[in-house]
Amino acid sequence: MSDPRSFRGILCGERPMPLGRRAMLRECCVGFGGVALASLLGERLAGADSVRTVAVDPLDPSPLAPRLPHFPPRAKRVIFLFMHGGPSQVDTFDFKPLLQRDHGKPFPGEKPRVQFAPTGSLMASPYRFRRHGESGAWVSEIFPAVAGVVDELCFLKGLHGSNPAHGGALLKLHTGTDTFVRPSMGSWVTYGLGSENRNLPGFVTLCPTLGHGGVNNFSSAFLPASHHGTPLGHAAVPAREAEIAHMHAGLPAPAQRAQLDLLRDLNRVRMDATSTAGDLALEGRIESFELAFRMQMEAPETLDLAGESEATLRLYGIDEPRTENFGRQCLLARRLCEKGVRYVQCTHSYKWDQHGNLEKDHRTNAGEVDVPIAGLIRDLKSRGMLEETLVLWGGEFGRTPCAQDGTGRDHNPHGFTMFMAGGGVKPGFSYGATDDYGWYAADGKMHLHDLHATMLALLGLDHERLTFRHDGRDFRLTDVEGEVARAIFA
């Protein structure tokens, strides 16, 4: 006869007795394993069998352990090429014949009620445009190398935001909001997918800007601190001098390990004494020390370009003073991605803000990044990495078709161009459009929330399900907005 106190006895209809916690766990332990197995199998079935996915190891407590996406991904990683200052769409990739024709005339439409600064009459682009590649995409003469890879690009020409100031616009682009401190998109990506290398950060930002939001543009905010972007140098340091500050590199590894163990034990005593629920900031600090220790074994080799061939250095423009700095960032981005880093940002800072002297300065700016951008795309493709790597190019906003001070253009968040490459987007494709003069997004409009939703979808993440509970509500990168632009998916 079954013990009436047991779960089996209750099922057999015998007189039930109170079931204690220990008895419950003893009787149901096998069932719990079955539930866990069913959940794991369900997660695996949610991803495509043809896609390489890595289940979370229950024995690996690392917050950056690889996680399964919500659905089969098109891309595994992101490289964001950020042009700080706001490139002019009508002088780069959004050719406007009417703007050329009507140079010097008043803008025929209604200008925005709120402008960053007063603007005058229409100003034609000082550059020649030509069609390139089989796609016939229009490209300005200041981007000859990018023109050579135009059939790999997917142009997004209907982008629009809401903030005409650099600080707010940078935060909107990087975090989805210009009014609150929120996690950056790189942090959301590693929160959703983890990283593929325990010895390197999941999110690295190369030579990030110090202004216009600064660290908030790569902050993890209220997400666990391990998802914070790791800066490699900053905008005031040439890329060749940028390095990650390690621990006491002069000490032998066993001594460093002993220091870390002592520090970890002291921190955990402090954490146990102050909070039964745990301290996320302190947990993140402990993990950061552990990561710094592990990085000493892998980061120096990853950041050392000495093993790259002369042909590769030329491909990225590292052999030329004008392109060396951004070329080095792009090559480091490729090397970091090869090592399993999930999200890398390269910043060309802060050079694209041409309120005057646009003809000279936009040409100079493009000359510094043109060869490295094309080199990165060609290199990724030759190594079979482009299909799994989403390359995103763009700034925080565009610029007005009307002149400011006669030789420049003002900020324009109402319509601008970005492009993607690889990562499951249609190559040689153009999506969306601005009006005839390039001021407002008109067709295929994509708000920055839509850009974020689309990027996450390419990575296999549903932006509405990628949430984190903080202060009593569920937050996400796209807040309560965002539509995926599926028309650009290959």
GROMACS .gro file of C-alpha atoms in nm:
model
  490
    1MET     CA    1   0.000   0.000   0.000
    2SER     CA    2   0.124   0.346  -0.084
    3ASP     CA    3   0.219   0.588   0.186
    4PRO     CA    4  -0.082   0.824   0.209
    5ARG     CA    5   0.160   1.107   0.278
    6SER     CA    6   0.324   1.059  -0.059
    7PHE     CA    7   0.226   1.213  -0.386
    8ARG     CA    8   0.162   0.859  -0.520
    9GLY     CA    9  -0.069   0.785  -0.232
   10ILE     CA   10  -0.275   1.094  -0.303
   11LEU     CA   11  -0.308   0.994  -0.670
   12CYS     CA   12  -0.422   0.647  -0.564
   13GLY     CA   13  -0.716   0.798  -0.381
   14GLU     CA   14  -0.595   0.726  -0.032
   15ARG     CA   15  -0.656   0.964   0.253
   16PRO     CA   16  -0.449   1.273   0.177
   17MET     CA   17  -0.220   1.411   0.440
   18PRO     CA   18  -0.025   1.739   0.436
   19LEU     CA   19   0.261   1.715   0.189
   20GLY     CA   20   0.573   1.884   0.317
   21ARG     CA   21   0.822   2.067   0.097
   22ARG     CA   22   1.088   1.797   0.128
   23ALA     CA   23   0.842   1.521   0.048
   24MET     CA   24   0.719   1.716  -0.251
   25LEU     CA   25   1.071   1.759  -0.388
   26ARG     CA   26   1.158   1.392  -0.317
   27GLU     CA   27   0.850   1.258  -0.495
   28CYS     CA   28   0.855   1.497  -0.791
   29CYS     CA   29   1.225   1.534  -0.864
   30VAL     CA   30   1.211   1.319  -1.177
   31GLY     CA   31   0.912   1.511  -1.303
   32PHE     CA   32   1.099   1.839  -1.264
   33GLY     CA   33   1.373   1.701  -1.485
   34GLY     CA   34   1.113   1.611  -1.746
   35VAL     CA   35   0.972   1.963  -1.740
   36ALA     CA   36   1.319   2.111  -1.783
   37LEU     CA   37   1.393   1.871  -2.070
   38ALA     CA   38   1.066   1.960  -2.241
   39SER     CA   39   1.145   2.330  -2.208
   40LEU     CA   40   1.494   2.283  -2.351
   41LEU     CA   41   1.365   2.078  -2.643
   42GLY     CA   42   1.098   2.339  -2.704
   43GLU     CA   43   1.364   2.609  -2.724
   44ARG     CA   44   1.565   2.403  -2.968
   45LEU     CA   45   1.259   2.345  -3.185
   46ALA     CA   46   1.194   2.720  -3.186
   47GLY     CA   47   1.523   2.766  -3.371
   48ALA     CA   48   1.591   2.613  -3.709
   49ASP     CA   49   1.786   2.289  -3.711
   50SER     CA   50   1.991   2.429  -3.998
   51VAL     CA   51   2.105   2.724  -3.785
   52ARG     CA   52   2.392   2.682  -3.544
   53THR     CA   53   2.253   2.759  -3.202
   54VAL     CA   54   2.407   2.712  -2.860
   55ALA     CA   55   2.186   2.626  -2.566
   56VAL     CA   56   2.259   2.792  -2.236
   57ASP     CA   57   2.475   2.567  -2.022
   58PRO     CA   58   2.296   2.537  -1.684
   59LEU     CA   59   2.637   2.490  -1.522
   60ASP     CA   60   2.768   2.818  -1.668
   61PRO     CA   61   2.641   3.107  -1.455
   62SER     CA   62   2.801   3.368  -1.680
   63PRO     CA   63   2.549   3.638  -1.784
   64LEU     CA   64   2.716   3.638  -2.125
   65ALA     CA   65   2.668   3.266  -2.187
   66PRO     CA   66   2.526   3.211  -2.538
   67ARG     CA   67   2.146   3.212  -2.557
   68LEU     CA   68   1.908   3.082  -2.817
   69PRO     CA   69   1.732   3.344  -3.030
   70HIS     CA   70   1.354   3.368  -3.041
   71PHE     CA   71   1.346   3.241  -3.401
   72PRO     CA   72   1.596   3.144  -3.673
   73PRO     CA   73   1.839   3.435  -3.715
   74ARG     CA   74   1.975   3.578  -4.037
   75ALA     CA   75   2.273   3.739  -3.864
   76LYS     CA   76   2.488   3.640  -3.567
   77ARG     CA   77   2.663   3.968  -3.496
   78VAL     CA   78   2.661   4.343  -3.571
   79ILE     CA   79   2.926   4.594  -3.677
   80PHE     CA   80   2.796   4.951  -3.651
   81LEU     CA   81   2.996   5.214  -3.843
   82PHE     CA   82   2.883   5.535  -3.676
   83MET     CA   83   2.941   5.868  -3.852
   84HIS     CA   84   2.917   6.115  -3.564
   85GLY     CA   85   2.785   6.456  -3.665
   86GLY     CA   86   2.525   6.371  -3.927
   87PRO     CA   87   2.626   6.299  -4.290
   88SER     CA   88   2.421   6.477  -4.554
   89GLN     CA   89   2.199   6.231  -4.737
   90VAL     CA   90   2.165   6.460  -5.041
   91ASP     CA   91   2.545   6.473  -5.075
   92THR     CA   92   2.619   6.102  -5.028
   93PHE     CA   93   2.359   5.846  -5.140
   94ASP     CA   94   2.024   6.025  -5.192
   95PHE     CA   95   2.053   6.201  -5.528
   96LYS     CA   96   1.792   6.472  -5.588
   97PRO     CA   97   1.774   6.609  -5.945
   98LEU     CA   98   1.524   6.879  -5.844
   99LEU     CA   99   1.761   7.004  -5.577
  100GLN     CA  100   2.025   7.047  -5.845
  101ARG     CA  101   1.780   7.222  -6.077
  102ASP     CA  102   1.633   7.459  -5.818
  103HIS     CA  103   1.954   7.572  -5.651
  104GLY     CA  104   1.906   7.915  -5.491
  105LYS     CA  105   1.526   7.901  -5.491
  106PRO     CA  106   1.306   7.892  -5.178
  107PHE     CA  107   1.206   7.551  -5.049
  108PRO     CA  108   0.859   7.493  -5.201
  109GLY     CA  109   0.724   7.305  -4.900
  110GLU     CA  110   0.680   7.391  -4.535
  111LYS     CA  111   0.991   7.383  -4.322
  112PRO     CA  112   0.973   7.216  -3.978
  113ARG     CA  113   0.825   7.428  -3.703
  114VAL     CA  114   1.130   7.358  -3.488
  115GLN     CA  115   1.470   7.393  -3.654
  116PHE     CA  116   1.810   7.372  -3.495
  117ALA     CA  117   1.911   7.693  -3.677
  118PRO     CA  118   1.761   7.914  -3.953
  119THR     CA  119   1.813   7.798  -4.310
  120GLY     CA  120   1.797   7.987  -4.637
  121SER     CA  121   1.732   7.876  -4.994
  122LEU     CA  122   1.787   7.539  -5.158
  123MET     CA  123   2.151   7.444  -5.208
  124ALA     CA  124   2.251   7.199  -5.480
  125SER     CA  125   2.501   6.930  -5.393
  126PRO     CA  126   2.852   7.036  -5.491
  127TYR     CA  127   2.931   6.678  -5.590
  128ARG     CA  128   2.861   6.474  -5.900
  129PHE     CA  129   2.648   6.160  -5.867
  130ARG     CA  130   2.667   5.850  -6.085
  131ARG     CA  131   2.489   5.516  -6.098
  132HIS     CA  132   2.699   5.215  -6.000
  133GLY     CA  133   2.682   4.837  -6.009
  134GLU     CA  134   2.408   4.616  -6.144
  135SER     CA  135   2.169   4.777  -5.897
  136GLY     CA  136   2.226   5.118  -6.053
  137ALA     CA  137   2.240   5.287  -5.713
  138TRP     CA  138   2.327   5.658  -5.710
  139VAL     CA  139   2.650   5.733  -5.523
  140SER     CA  140   2.829   6.064  -5.474
  141GLU     CA  141   3.178   6.109  -5.614
  142ILE     CA  142   3.315   6.139  -5.259
  143PHE     CA  143   3.255   5.765  -5.203
  144PRO     CA  144   3.432   5.595  -5.496
  145ALA     CA  145   3.537   5.285  -5.300
  146VAL     CA  146   3.190   5.230  -5.149
  147ALA     CA  147   3.053   5.268  -5.503
  148GLY     CA  148   3.254   4.958  -5.591
  149VAL     CA  149   3.064   4.745  -5.337
  150VAL     CA  150   2.724   4.906  -5.390
  151ASP     CA  151   2.568   4.577  -5.497
  152GLU     CA  152   2.629   4.444  -5.144
  153LEU     CA  153   2.443   4.734  -4.983
  154CYS     CA  154   2.083   4.776  -4.875
  155PHE     CA  155   2.002   5.149  -4.858
  156LEU     CA  156   1.743   5.272  -4.610
  157LYS     CA  157   1.641   5.611  -4.746
  158GLY     CA  158   1.332   5.684  -4.537
  159LEU     CA  159   1.491   5.707  -4.193
  160HIS     CA  160   1.359   5.969  -3.953
  161GLY     CA  161   1.400   6.057  -3.587
  162SER     CA  162   1.266   6.326  -3.358
  163ASN     CA  163   1.553   6.524  -3.208
  164PRO     CA  164   1.747   6.792  -3.399
  165ALA     CA  165   2.024   6.823  -3.137
  166HIS     CA  166   2.331   6.600  -3.139
  167GLY     CA  167   2.306   6.487  -2.776
  168GLY     CA  168   1.943   6.384  -2.793
  169ALA     CA  169   1.978   6.237  -3.140
  170LEU     CA  170   2.277   6.023  -3.040
  171LEU     CA  171   2.091   5.889  -2.740
  172LYS     CA  172   1.781   5.820  -2.951
  173LEU     CA  173   1.986   5.626  -3.205
  174HIS     CA  174   2.190   5.433  -2.951
  175THR     CA  175   1.934   5.371  -2.675
  176GLY     CA  176   1.589   5.434  -2.826
  177THR     CA  177   1.518   5.737  -2.605
  178ASP     CA  178   1.643   6.093  -2.577
  179THR     CA  179   1.490   6.172  -2.241
  180PHE     CA  180   1.594   5.889  -2.005
  181VAL     CA  181   1.901   5.678  -1.936
  182ARG     CA  182   1.830   5.346  -2.104
  183PRO     CA  183   2.039   5.047  -2.216
  184SER     CA  184   2.217   5.087  -2.549
  185MET     CA  185   2.138   4.867  -2.846
  186GLY     CA  186   2.466   4.677  -2.812
  187SER     CA  187   2.372   4.597  -2.453
  188TRP     CA  188   2.029   4.473  -2.559
  189VAL     CA  189   2.189   4.248  -2.821
  190THR     CA  190   2.422   4.080  -2.572
  191TYR     CA  191   2.139   4.058  -2.318
  192GLY     CA  192   1.935   3.870  -2.579
  193LEU     CA  193   2.205   3.649  -2.729
  194GLY     CA  194   2.501   3.646  -2.494
  195SER     CA  195   2.848   3.615  -2.641
  196GLU     CA  196   3.043   3.337  -2.809
  197ASN     CA  197   3.371   3.398  -2.628
  198ARG     CA  198   3.404   3.396  -2.248
  199ASN     CA  199   3.746   3.564  -2.270
  200LEU     CA  200   3.632   3.880  -2.449
  201PRO     CA  201   3.347   4.126  -2.388
  202GLY     CA  202   3.026   4.069  -2.579
  203PHE     CA  203   3.004   4.439  -2.676
  204VAL     CA  204   3.309   4.647  -2.775
  205THR     CA  205   3.303   5.010  -2.884
  206LEU     CA  206   3.613   5.139  -3.065
  207CYS     CA  207   3.719   5.500  -3.005
  208PRO     CA  208   3.373   5.609  -2.882
  209THR     CA  209   3.275   5.974  -2.860
  210LEU     CA  210   3.325   6.154  -2.529
  211GLY     CA  211   3.046   6.407  -2.586
  212HIS     CA  212   2.679   6.416  -2.683
  213GLY     CA  213   2.576   6.158  -2.424
  214GLY     CA  214   2.920   6.003  -2.388
  215VAL     CA  215   2.917   5.678  -2.195
  216ASN     CA  216   2.536   5.662  -2.201
  217ASN     CA  217   2.560   5.572  -2.570
  218PHE     CA  218   2.718   5.238  -2.479
  219SER     CA  219   2.583   5.194  -2.128
  220SER     CA  220   2.394   4.891  -2.000
  221ALA     CA  221   2.191   5.123  -1.771
  222PHE     CA  222   1.963   4.895  -1.563
  223LEU     CA  223   2.060   4.577  -1.747
  224PRO     CA  224   2.323   4.365  -1.569
  225ALA     CA  225   2.658   4.542  -1.578
  226SER     CA  226   2.819   4.265  -1.783
  227HIS     CA  227   2.626   4.396  -2.085
  228HIS     CA  228   2.790   4.737  -2.066
  229GLY     CA  229   2.997   4.822  -2.374
  230THR     CA  230   3.373   4.790  -2.326
  231PRO     CA  231   3.547   5.096  -2.473
  232LEU     CA  232   3.872   5.047  -2.660
  233GLY     CA  233   4.027   5.392  -2.647
  234HIS     CA  234   3.811   5.699  -2.707
  235ALA     CA  235   3.762   5.973  -2.965
  236ALA     CA  236   4.062   6.175  -2.844
  237VAL     CA  237   4.303   5.882  -2.887
  238PRO     CA  238   4.423   5.752  -3.226
  239ALA     CA  239   4.311   5.396  -3.288
  240ARG     CA  240   4.671   5.275  -3.301
  241GLU     CA  241   4.716   5.389  -2.939
  242ALA     CA  242   4.382   5.259  -2.809
  243GLU     CA  243   4.408   4.970  -2.569
  244ILE     CA  244   4.209   4.796  -2.301
  245ALA     CA  245   4.347   4.864  -1.955
  246HIS     CA  246   4.422   4.525  -1.797
  247MET     CA  247   4.488   4.434  -1.438
  248HIS     CA  248   4.837   4.430  -1.286
  249ALA     CA  249   4.998   4.291  -1.597
  250GLY     CA  250   5.338   4.272  -1.424
  251LEU     CA  251   5.218   4.014  -1.174
  252PRO     CA  252   5.228   3.644  -1.259
  253ALA     CA  253   4.893   3.481  -1.328
  254PRO     CA  254   4.879   3.281  -0.999
  255ALA     CA  255   4.925   3.601  -0.797
  256GLN     CA  256   4.655   3.778  -0.994
  257ARG     CA  257   4.427   3.478  -0.947
  258ALA     CA  258   4.484   3.489  -0.571
  259GLN     CA  259   4.404   3.862  -0.565
  260LEU     CA  260   4.084   3.803  -0.758
  261ASP     CA  261   3.973   3.518  -0.531
  262LEU     CA  262   4.026   3.733  -0.222
  263LEU     CA  263   3.847   4.029  -0.380
  264ARG     CA  264   3.557   3.807  -0.488
  265ASP     CA  265   3.520   3.659  -0.139
  266LEU     CA  266   3.523   4.004   0.023
  267ASN     CA  267   3.269   4.138  -0.225
  268ARG     CA  268   3.039   3.843  -0.169
  269VAL     CA  269   3.056   3.889   0.208
  270ARG     CA  270   2.960   4.251   0.155
  271MET     CA  271   2.682   4.155  -0.082
  272ASP     CA  272   2.537   3.893   0.154
  273ALA     CA  273   2.544   4.141   0.441
  274THR     CA  274   2.364   4.421   0.260
  275SER     CA  275   2.104   4.255   0.041
  276THR     CA  276   1.934   3.918   0.036
  277ALA     CA  277   1.826   3.980  -0.323
  278GLY     CA  278   2.179   4.049  -0.442
  279ASP     CA  279   2.344   4.363  -0.570
  280LEU     CA  280   2.350   4.381  -0.951
  281ALA     CA  281   2.616   4.652  -0.956
  282LEU     CA  282   2.845   4.454  -0.727
  283GLU     CA  283   2.778   4.132  -0.919
  284GLY     CA  284   2.874   4.318  -1.236
  285ARG     CA  285   3.191   4.448  -1.074
  286ILE     CA  286   3.293   4.097  -0.971
  287GLU     CA  287   3.228   3.969  -1.323
  288SER     CA  288   3.424   4.260  -1.474
  289PHE     CA  289   3.733   4.169  -1.271
  290GLU     CA  290   3.700   3.806  -1.380
  291LEU     CA  291   3.663   3.910  -1.744
  292ALA     CA  292   3.963   4.142  -1.721
  293PHE     CA  293   4.171   3.850  -1.592
  294ARG     CA  294   4.059   3.621  -1.875
  295MET     CA  295   4.106   3.891  -2.139
  296GLN     CA  296   4.478   3.905  -2.070
  297MET     CA  297   4.509   3.567  -2.240
  298GLU     CA  298   4.319   3.652  -2.559
  299ALA     CA  299   4.278   4.028  -2.605
  300PRO     CA  300   4.644   4.116  -2.682
  301GLU     CA  301   4.658   3.867  -2.968
  302THR     CA  302   4.321   3.981  -3.103
  303LEU     CA  303   4.422   4.348  -3.104
  304ASP     CA  304   4.766   4.286  -3.255
  305LEU     CA  305   4.760   4.349  -3.632
  306ALA     CA  306   5.119   4.232  -3.686
  307GLY     CA  307   5.001   3.903  -3.832
  308GLU     CA  308   4.786   4.065  -4.100
  309SER     CA  309   4.922   4.064  -4.455
  310GLU     CA  310   5.028   4.379  -4.637
  311ALA     CA  311   4.745   4.318  -4.881
  312THR     CA  312   4.492   4.321  -4.597
  313LEU     CA  313   4.638   4.640  -4.449
  314ARG     CA  314   4.611   4.805  -4.791
  315LEU     CA  315   4.256   4.679  -4.832
  316TYR     CA  316   4.156   4.869  -4.516
  317GLY     CA  317   4.367   5.175  -4.602
  318ILE     CA  318   4.597   5.128  -4.303
  319ASP     CA  319   4.895   5.199  -4.527
  320GLU     CA  320   4.775   5.556  -4.589
  321PRO     CA  321   4.776   5.831  -4.322
  322ARG     CA  322   4.434   5.962  -4.426
  323THR     CA  323   4.254   5.628  -4.386
  324GLU     CA  324   4.478   5.461  -4.126
  325ASN     CA  325   4.274   5.554  -3.820
  326PHE     CA  326   3.929   5.439  -3.931
  327GLY     CA  327   4.080   5.152  -4.129
  328ARG     CA  328   4.239   5.021  -3.811
  329GLN     CA  329   3.901   5.037  -3.634
  330CYS     CA  330   3.733   4.842  -3.914
  331LEU     CA  331   4.002   4.573  -3.920
  332LEU     CA  332   3.985   4.539  -3.541
  333ALA     CA  333   3.608   4.502  -3.573
  334ARG     CA  334   3.653   4.211  -3.812
  335ARG     CA  335   3.909   4.046  -3.582
  336LEU     CA  336   3.686   4.089  -3.276
  337CYS     CA  337   3.392   3.937  -3.463
  338GLU     CA  338   3.608   3.642  -3.567
  339LYS     CA  339   3.675   3.582  -3.198
  340GLY     CA  340   3.305   3.572  -3.111
  341VAL     CA  341   3.231   3.930  -2.999
  342ARG     CA  342   2.862   3.988  -3.063
  343TYR     CA  343   2.845   4.366  -3.121
  344VAL     CA  344   3.121   4.605  -3.230
  345GLN     CA  345   3.092   4.978  -3.295
  346CYS     CA  346   3.344   5.188  -3.487
  347THR     CA  347   3.305   5.565  -3.451
  348HIS     CA  348   3.423   5.835  -3.691
  349SER     CA  349   3.399   6.120  -3.443
  350TYR     CA  350   3.296   6.413  -3.447
  351LYS     CA  351   3.346   6.530  -3.804
  352TRP     CA  352   3.026   6.532  -4.006
  353ASP     CA  353   2.863   6.846  -3.862
  354GLN     CA  354   2.906   7.080  -4.158
  355HIS     CA  355   2.706   7.396  -4.086
  356GLY     CA  356   2.950   7.564  -4.321
  357ASN     CA  357   3.221   7.468  -4.570
  358LEU     CA  358   3.039   7.145  -4.658
  359GLU     CA  359   3.203   7.101  -4.998
  360LYS     CA  360   3.554   7.071  -4.852
  361ASP     CA  361   3.481   6.902  -4.519
  362HIS     CA  362   3.234   6.635  -4.634
  363ARG     CA  363   3.485   6.539  -4.903
  364THR     CA  364   3.759   6.511  -4.640
  365ASN     CA  365   3.540   6.308  -4.406
  366ALA     CA  366   3.435   6.065  -4.677
  367GLY     CA  367   3.798   6.029  -4.781
  368GLU     CA  368   3.886   5.907  -4.431
  369VAL     CA  369   3.623   5.631  -4.421
  370ASP     CA  370   3.551   5.535  -4.783
  371VAL     CA  371   3.831   5.282  -4.837
  372PRO     CA  372   3.800   5.124  -4.489
  373ILE     CA  373   3.423   5.071  -4.528
  374ALA     CA  374   3.462   4.905  -4.867
  375GLY     CA  375   3.759   4.705  -4.740
  376LEU     CA  376   3.560   4.573  -4.445
  377ILE     CA  377   3.273   4.459  -4.666
  378ARG     CA  378   3.506   4.293  -4.918
  379ASP     CA  379   3.707   4.124  -4.642
  380LEU     CA  380   3.400   3.992  -4.462
  381LYS     CA  381   3.266   3.851  -4.787
  382SER     CA  382   3.594   3.686  -4.885
  383ARG     CA  383   3.609   3.513  -4.544
  384GLY     CA  384   3.250   3.392  -4.560
  385MET     CA  385   3.152   3.617  -4.270
  386LEU     CA  386   2.930   3.873  -4.444
  387GLU     CA  387   2.625   3.647  -4.452
  388GLU     CA  388   2.632   3.621  -4.071
  389THR     CA  389   2.747   3.978  -3.998
  390LEU     CA  390   2.510   4.274  -4.016
  391VAL     CA  391   2.703   4.589  -4.109
  392LEU     CA  392   2.517   4.912  -4.032
  393TRP     CA  393   2.637   5.256  -4.150
  394GLY     CA  394   2.498   5.597  -4.063
  395GLY     CA  395   2.482   5.900  -3.836
  396GLU     CA  396   2.241   6.040  -3.580
  397PHE     CA  397   2.048   6.238  -3.846
  398GLY     CA  398   2.087   6.388  -4.192
  399ARG     CA  399   2.113   6.746  -4.314
  400THR     CA  400   1.880   6.999  -4.470
  401PRO     CA  401   1.853   7.057  -4.846
  402CYS     CA  402   1.851   7.430  -4.771
  403ALA     CA  403   2.171   7.616  -4.701
  404GLN     CA  404   2.293   7.745  -4.371
  405ASP     CA  405   2.532   8.041  -4.390
  406GLY     CA  406   2.553   7.988  -4.765
  407THR     CA  407   2.801   7.697  -4.760
  408GLY     CA  408   2.667   7.442  -4.512
  409ARG     CA  409   2.357   7.251  -4.410
  410ASP     CA  410   2.169   7.234  -4.079
  411HIS     CA  411   2.066   6.926  -3.879
  412ASN     CA  412   1.777   6.726  -4.026
  413PRO     CA  413   1.618   6.441  -3.828
  414HIS     CA  414   1.312   6.431  -4.055
  415GLY     CA  415   1.462   6.234  -4.344
  416PHE     CA  416   1.802   6.072  -4.393
  417THR     CA  417   1.985   5.767  -4.526
  418MET     CA  418   2.159   5.473  -4.364
  419PHE     CA  419   2.269   5.147  -4.519
  420MET     CA  420   2.306   4.785  -4.416
  421ALA     CA  421   2.511   4.506  -4.567
  422GLY     CA  422   2.520   4.129  -4.514
  423GLY     CA  423   2.330   3.979  -4.223
  424GLY     CA  424   2.030   3.864  -4.425
  425VAL     CA  425   1.933   4.191  -4.595
  426LYS     CA  426   1.872   4.225  -4.969
  427PRO     CA  427   2.195   4.324  -5.148
  428GLY     CA  428   2.179   4.590  -5.416
  429PHE     CA  429   1.846   4.711  -5.280
  430SER     CA  430   1.704   5.052  -5.190
  431TYR     CA  431   1.414   5.087  -4.949
  432GLY     CA  432   1.218   5.403  -4.879
  433ALA     CA  433   1.259   5.758  -5.006
  434THR     CA  434   1.256   6.120  -4.902
  435ASP     CA  435   1.061   6.393  -5.081
  436ASP     CA  436   1.183   6.547  -5.406
  437TYR     CA  437   1.429   6.772  -5.224
  438GLY     CA  438   1.538   6.534  -4.948
  439TRP     CA  439   1.393   6.703  -4.639
  440TYR     CA  440   1.123   6.463  -4.516
  441ALA     CA  441   1.095   6.084  -4.521
  442ALA     CA  442   0.809   6.013  -4.763
  443ASP     CA  443   0.794   5.645  -4.864
  444GLY     CA  444   0.903   5.335  -4.676
  445LYS     CA  445   0.941   5.547  -4.366
  446MET     CA  446   1.150   5.396  -4.085
  447HIS     CA  447   1.162   5.561  -3.747
  448LEU     CA  448   1.465   5.477  -3.536
  449HIS     CA  449   1.240   5.244  -3.335
  450ASP     CA  450   1.174   5.057  -3.661
  451LEU     CA  451   1.547   5.042  -3.731
  452HIS     CA  452   1.605   4.885  -3.389
  453ALA     CA  453   1.318   4.638  -3.431
  454THR     CA  454   1.452   4.538  -3.773
  455MET     CA  455   1.809   4.493  -3.647
  456LEU     CA  456   1.689   4.270  -3.363
  457ALA     CA  457   1.471   4.066  -3.601
  458LEU     CA  458   1.771   4.001  -3.825
  459LEU     CA  459   1.945   3.862  -3.516
  460GLY     CA  460   1.649   3.634  -3.443
  461LEU     CA  461   1.511   3.849  -3.161
  462ASP     CA  462   1.152   3.964  -3.126
  463HIS     CA  463   1.177   4.323  -3.004
  464GLU     CA  464   0.845   4.289  -2.820
  465ARG     CA  465   0.965   3.984  -2.626
  466LEU     CA  466   1.316   4.112  -2.550
  467THR     CA  467   1.223   4.281  -2.223
  468PHE     CA  468   1.373   4.350  -1.882
  469ARG     CA  469   1.169   4.428  -1.570
  470HIS     CA  470   1.287   4.742  -1.395
  471ASP     CA  471   1.108   4.964  -1.145
  472GLY     CA  472   0.786   4.773  -1.185
  473ARG     CA  473   0.752   4.765  -1.564
  474ASP     CA  474   0.892   4.574  -1.859
  475PHE     CA  475   1.130   4.779  -2.071
  476ARG     CA  476   1.256   4.712  -2.423
  477LEU     CA  477   1.480   4.886  -2.675
  478THR     CA  478   1.180   4.996  -2.883
  479ASP     CA  479   0.969   5.090  -2.577
  480VAL     CA  480   0.606   5.064  -2.701
  481GLU     CA  481   0.680   5.121  -3.070
  482GLY     CA  482   0.873   4.967  -3.358
  483GLU     CA  483   0.779   4.783  -3.677
  484VAL     CA  484   1.006   4.537  -3.853
  485ALA     CA  485   1.086   4.634  -4.214
  486ARG     CA  486   1.058   4.283  -4.355
  487ALA     CA  487   1.071   4.416  -4.711
  488ILE     CA  488   1.450   4.443  -4.680
  489PHE     CA  489   1.499   4.079  -4.577
  490ALA     CA  490   1.666   3.860  -4.835
   0.00000   0.00000   0.00000
